[in-house]
Protein backbone atom coordinates (compact mmCIF):
# COMPACT_ATOMS: atom_id res chain seq x y z
CA UNK A 1 0.00 0.00 0.00
CA UNK A 2 1.37 3.45 -0.93
CA UNK A 3 2.28 5.78 1.89
CA UNK A 4 0.12 8.90 1.87
CA UNK A 5 1.43 12.33 2.86
CA UNK A 6 -1.26 14.93 3.49
CA UNK A 7 -0.21 18.55 3.12
CA UNK A 8 -0.06 21.75 1.09
CA UNK A 9 2.73 22.33 -1.47
CA UNK A 10 3.31 25.78 0.04
CA UNK A 11 4.20 24.29 3.42
CA UNK A 12 7.82 24.25 4.57
CA UNK A 13 6.90 21.41 6.94
CA UNK A 14 5.53 19.26 4.14
CA UNK A 15 8.67 20.11 2.19
CA UNK A 16 10.81 18.45 4.87
CA UNK A 17 8.91 15.21 4.36
CA UNK A 18 8.55 15.22 0.58
CA UNK A 19 12.28 16.02 0.26
CA UNK A 20 13.34 13.26 2.65
CA UNK A 21 11.04 10.74 0.96
CA UNK A 22 12.50 11.61 -2.44
CA UNK A 23 16.07 11.40 -1.17
CA UNK A 24 15.31 7.91 0.23
CA UNK A 25 13.56 6.81 -2.96
CA UNK A 26 10.22 6.27 -1.24
CA UNK A 27 7.17 6.35 -3.45
CA UNK A 28 4.54 8.48 -1.72
CA UNK A 29 1.05 9.59 -2.63
CA UNK A 30 0.66 13.32 -1.98
CA UNK A 31 -2.81 14.19 -0.77
CA UNK A 32 -3.38 17.92 -1.16
CA UNK A 33 -4.78 19.78 1.84
CA UNK A 34 -5.45 23.40 0.87
CA UNK A 35 -4.39 25.39 3.91
CA UNK A 36 -5.65 28.64 2.38
CA UNK A 37 -9.13 27.09 2.42
CA UNK A 38 -8.74 25.80 5.98
CA UNK A 39 -8.89 22.17 4.85
CA UNK A 40 -6.76 20.99 7.78
CA UNK A 41 -9.65 21.90 10.12
CA UNK A 42 -12.42 19.82 8.59
CA UNK A 43 -13.92 17.15 10.88
CA UNK A 44 -12.49 14.50 8.55
CA UNK A 45 -8.94 15.90 8.70
CA UNK A 46 -9.10 16.43 12.48
CA UNK A 47 -9.52 12.66 12.82
CA UNK A 48 -6.02 12.35 11.33
CA UNK A 49 -4.47 15.20 13.34
CA UNK A 50 -6.61 16.80 16.05
CA UNK A 51 -4.24 19.81 16.02
CA UNK A 52 -5.36 20.64 12.47
CA UNK A 53 -1.77 20.76 11.25
CA UNK A 54 0.02 19.24 8.29
CA UNK A 55 1.92 17.21 7.16
CA UNK A 56 0.39 13.90 8.20
CA UNK A 57 1.56 10.46 7.14
CA UNK A 58 -0.77 7.50 6.67
CA UNK A 59 0.83 4.11 6.13
CA UNK A 60 -1.94 1.54 6.41
CA UNK A 61 -3.19 1.78 10.00
CA UNK A 62 -0.27 3.98 11.07
CA UNK A 63 -0.95 7.72 11.22
CA UNK A 64 1.85 10.12 12.25
CA UNK A 65 1.85 13.90 12.46
CA UNK A 66 4.88 16.20 13.01
CA UNK A 67 7.27 16.27 10.06
CA UNK A 68 10.30 15.23 12.14
CA UNK A 69 8.50 12.16 13.51
CA UNK A 70 7.35 11.29 9.99
CA UNK A 71 10.91 11.57 8.68
CA UNK A 72 12.27 9.42 11.51
CA UNK A 73 9.62 6.80 10.72
CA UNK A 74 10.47 6.81 7.00
CA UNK A 75 14.24 6.78 7.60
CA UNK A 76 14.00 3.88 10.05
CA UNK A 77 11.82 1.96 7.61
CA UNK A 78 14.48 2.41 4.93
CA UNK A 79 17.44 1.97 7.30
CA UNK A 80 18.66 5.26 5.82
CA UNK A 81 21.89 7.15 6.45
CA UNK A 82 19.71 10.23 6.97
CA UNK A 83 19.39 8.98 10.56
CA UNK A 84 23.19 9.02 11.02
CA UNK A 85 25.67 6.22 10.38
CA UNK A 86 26.76 5.44 13.92
CA UNK A 87 25.03 5.55 17.29
CA UNK A 88 26.95 8.73 18.16
CA UNK A 89 25.80 10.35 14.90
CA UNK A 90 22.22 9.23 15.42
CA UNK A 91 22.01 10.93 18.79
CA UNK A 92 23.67 14.04 17.43
CA UNK A 93 21.08 14.11 14.64
CA UNK A 94 18.30 13.81 17.24
CA UNK A 95 19.88 16.52 19.37
CA UNK A 96 19.81 19.00 16.47
CA UNK A 97 16.31 17.93 15.43
CA UNK A 98 14.93 18.53 18.94
CA UNK A 99 16.75 21.86 19.13
CA UNK A 100 15.40 22.83 15.73
CA UNK A 101 11.83 22.08 16.80
CA UNK A 102 11.96 23.91 20.10
CA UNK A 103 14.38 26.77 19.55
CA UNK A 104 14.72 27.44 15.85
CA UNK A 105 11.94 26.70 13.37
CA UNK A 106 9.25 28.08 15.65
CA UNK A 107 10.62 31.61 15.30
CA UNK A 108 10.61 31.38 11.51
CA UNK A 109 7.00 30.20 11.69
CA UNK A 110 6.09 33.00 14.07
CA UNK A 111 7.56 35.57 11.68
CA UNK A 112 5.75 34.01 8.71
CA UNK A 113 2.46 34.11 10.60
CA UNK A 114 2.97 37.76 11.59
CA UNK A 115 4.32 39.09 8.32
CA UNK A 116 2.50 36.99 5.74
CA UNK A 117 -0.32 35.04 7.39
CA UNK A 118 -1.74 38.24 8.87
CA UNK A 119 -1.54 40.03 5.50
CA UNK A 120 -3.86 37.38 4.07
CA UNK A 121 -6.27 38.12 6.92
CA UNK A 122 -5.97 41.89 6.42
CA UNK A 123 -4.37 42.35 9.85
CA UNK A 124 -1.27 44.40 10.72
CA UNK A 125 1.87 42.61 11.95
CA UNK A 126 2.82 42.98 15.60
CA UNK A 127 6.32 44.47 15.47
CA UNK A 128 7.16 43.32 19.01
CA UNK A 129 6.54 39.68 18.05
CA UNK A 130 8.71 40.06 14.94
CA UNK A 131 11.52 41.64 16.99
CA UNK A 132 11.37 38.86 19.60
CA UNK A 133 11.50 36.24 16.83
CA UNK A 134 14.43 38.02 15.15
CA UNK A 135 16.43 38.10 18.40
CA UNK A 136 15.89 34.35 18.86
CA UNK A 137 16.73 33.65 15.20
CA UNK A 138 19.95 35.69 15.43
CA UNK A 139 21.01 33.86 18.62
CA UNK A 140 20.44 30.44 17.06
CA UNK A 141 21.94 31.45 13.71
CA UNK A 142 25.15 32.69 15.37
CA UNK A 143 25.69 29.26 16.95
CA UNK A 144 24.86 27.48 13.69
CA UNK A 145 27.17 29.76 11.74
CA UNK A 146 30.08 28.93 14.06
CA UNK A 147 29.18 25.23 13.95
CA UNK A 148 29.17 25.24 10.15
CA UNK A 149 32.58 26.91 9.80
CA UNK A 150 34.67 24.32 7.93
CA UNK A 151 31.82 21.77 7.80
CA UNK A 152 29.59 20.75 4.93
CA UNK A 153 26.74 19.32 6.99
CA UNK A 154 25.25 19.73 10.47
CA UNK A 155 26.32 16.22 11.58
CA UNK A 156 29.26 14.19 10.26
CA UNK A 157 30.25 14.43 6.61
CA UNK A 158 26.92 13.63 4.96
CA UNK A 159 23.32 14.82 4.72
CA UNK A 160 21.06 13.90 7.63
CA UNK A 161 17.58 14.73 8.88
CA UNK A 162 19.26 17.43 11.00
CA UNK A 163 20.13 19.37 7.84
CA UNK A 164 16.58 19.05 6.55
CA UNK A 165 15.01 20.24 9.81
CA UNK A 166 17.40 23.14 10.33
CA UNK A 167 17.15 24.28 6.69
CA UNK A 168 13.36 24.57 6.92
CA UNK A 169 13.19 28.31 7.82
CA UNK A 170 14.88 29.07 4.49
CA UNK A 171 11.65 27.89 2.80
CA UNK A 172 9.97 31.23 3.54
CA UNK A 173 12.95 33.43 4.45
CA UNK A 174 12.92 35.50 1.25
CA UNK A 175 9.27 36.39 1.90
CA UNK A 176 9.31 36.87 5.66
CA UNK A 177 12.75 38.51 5.51
CA UNK A 178 14.18 36.82 8.57
CA UNK A 179 17.80 37.90 9.16
CA UNK A 180 19.62 34.81 7.90
CA UNK A 181 21.72 36.60 5.29
CA UNK A 182 23.84 38.04 8.15
CA UNK A 183 25.37 34.56 8.64
CA UNK A 184 27.70 33.60 5.74
CA UNK A 185 28.38 29.96 6.70
CA UNK A 186 24.66 29.35 7.12
CA UNK A 187 23.92 30.93 3.74
CA UNK A 188 26.71 28.90 2.07
CA UNK A 189 25.44 25.66 3.63
CA UNK A 190 21.89 26.38 2.44
CA UNK A 191 23.12 27.11 -1.08
CA UNK A 192 25.16 23.87 -1.02
CA UNK A 193 22.02 21.92 -0.09
CA UNK A 194 20.14 23.53 -2.99
CA UNK A 195 23.03 22.78 -5.37
CA UNK A 196 23.70 19.19 -4.29
CA UNK A 197 20.34 17.83 -3.10
CA UNK A 198 17.96 17.94 -6.09
CA UNK A 199 14.92 17.13 -3.91
CA UNK A 200 15.62 20.18 -1.73
CA UNK A 201 15.81 22.45 -4.81
CA UNK A 202 12.70 20.89 -6.37
CA UNK A 203 10.58 21.35 -3.24
CA UNK A 204 11.79 24.95 -2.91
CA UNK A 205 10.34 25.61 -6.35
CA UNK A 206 7.03 24.03 -5.26
CA UNK A 207 6.83 26.15 -2.12
CA UNK A 208 7.77 29.35 -3.97
CA UNK A 209 5.26 28.79 -6.74
CA UNK A 210 2.41 27.99 -4.35
CA UNK A 211 2.99 30.91 -1.96
CA UNK A 212 3.94 33.48 -4.60
CA UNK A 213 0.83 32.61 -6.63
CA UNK A 214 -1.34 32.94 -3.52
CA UNK A 215 0.24 36.31 -2.66
CA UNK A 216 -0.27 37.58 -6.21
CA UNK A 217 -3.86 36.29 -6.20
CA UNK A 218 -4.55 38.21 -3.01
CA UNK A 219 -2.83 41.31 -4.40
CA UNK A 220 -0.19 41.27 -1.65
CA UNK A 221 3.22 42.78 -2.44
CA UNK A 222 5.86 42.08 0.19
N1 LIG B 1 5.70 21.25 14.08
C1 LIG B 1 4.85 20.90 12.97
C2 LIG B 1 4.41 22.17 12.28
C3 LIG B 1 3.20 21.93 11.45
C4 LIG B 1 2.66 23.21 10.86
O1 LIG B 1 2.79 24.31 11.44
N2 LIG B 1 2.03 23.05 9.70
C5 LIG B 1 1.41 24.17 9.03
C6 LIG B 1 1.90 24.27 7.61
S1 LIG B 1 3.65 24.57 7.53
C7 LIG B 1 -0.09 23.93 8.97
O2 LIG B 1 -0.53 22.85 8.64
N3 LIG B 1 -0.90 24.95 9.29
C8 LIG B 1 -2.32 24.85 9.21
C9 LIG B 1 -3.02 25.72 10.19
O3 LIG B 1 -2.35 26.33 11.06
O4 LIG B 1 -4.23 25.80 10.10
C10 LIG B 1 5.59 19.96 12.01
O5 LIG B 1 6.83 20.04 11.98
O6 LIG B 1 4.96 19.17 11.30
Short mmCIF file of N, CA and C and ligand atoms in Angstrom, two decimals, residues 11-13 16 35 40-41 52-55 66-67 105, ligand 1:
data_model
loop_
_atom_site.label_atom_id
_atom_site.label_comp_id
_atom_site.label_asym_id
_atom_site.label_seq_id
_atom_site.Cartn_x
_atom_site.Cartn_y
_atom_site.Cartn_z
N UNK A 11 3.79 24.48 2.03
CA UNK A 11 4.20 24.29 3.42
C UNK A 11 5.66 23.85 3.54
N UNK A 12 6.44 24.62 4.32
CA UNK A 12 7.82 24.25 4.57
C UNK A 12 7.91 22.96 5.37
N UNK A 13 6.89 22.65 6.15
CA UNK A 13 6.90 21.41 6.94
C UNK A 13 6.67 20.21 6.02
N UNK A 16 9.82 19.30 4.18
CA UNK A 16 10.81 18.45 4.87
C UNK A 16 10.54 16.98 4.60
N UNK A 35 -4.40 24.67 2.63
CA UNK A 35 -4.39 25.39 3.91
C UNK A 35 -5.03 26.77 3.77
N UNK A 40 -7.32 21.83 6.70
CA UNK A 40 -6.76 20.99 7.78
C UNK A 40 -7.62 21.07 9.05
N UNK A 41 -8.77 21.79 8.94
CA UNK A 41 -9.65 21.90 10.12
C UNK A 41 -11.02 21.29 9.87
N UNK A 52 -5.04 19.93 13.72
CA UNK A 52 -5.36 20.64 12.47
C UNK A 52 -4.11 21.10 11.73
N UNK A 53 -3.03 20.37 11.90
CA UNK A 53 -1.77 20.76 11.25
C UNK A 53 -1.30 19.68 10.28
N UNK A 54 -0.57 20.13 9.28
CA UNK A 54 0.02 19.24 8.29
C UNK A 54 1.54 19.38 8.36
N UNK A 55 2.31 18.42 7.87
CA UNK A 55 1.92 17.21 7.16
C UNK A 55 1.48 16.10 8.10
N UNK A 66 3.57 15.59 12.71
CA UNK A 66 4.88 16.20 13.01
C UNK A 66 5.89 15.67 11.98
N UNK A 67 6.38 16.63 11.17
CA UNK A 67 7.27 16.27 10.06
C UNK A 67 8.52 15.52 10.53
N UNK A 105 12.98 26.55 14.41
CA UNK A 105 11.94 26.70 13.37
C UNK A 105 10.77 27.54 13.85
N1 LIG B 1 5.70 21.25 14.08
C1 LIG B 1 4.85 20.90 12.97
C2 LIG B 1 4.41 22.17 12.28
C3 LIG B 1 3.20 21.93 11.45
C4 LIG B 1 2.66 23.21 10.86
O1 LIG B 1 2.79 24.31 11.44
N2 LIG B 1 2.03 23.05 9.70
C5 LIG B 1 1.41 24.17 9.03
C6 LIG B 1 1.90 24.27 7.61
S1 LIG B 1 3.65 24.57 7.53
C7 LIG B 1 -0.09 23.93 8.97
O2 LIG B 1 -0.53 22.85 8.64
N3 LIG B 1 -0.90 24.95 9.29
C8 LIG B 1 -2.32 24.85 9.21
C9 LIG B 1 -3.02 25.72 10.19
O3 LIG B 1 -2.35 26.33 11.06
O4 LIG B 1 -4.23 25.80 10.10
C10 LIG B 1 5.59 19.96 12.01
O5 LIG B 1 6.83 20.04 11.98
O6 LIG B 1 4.96 19.17 11.30
#
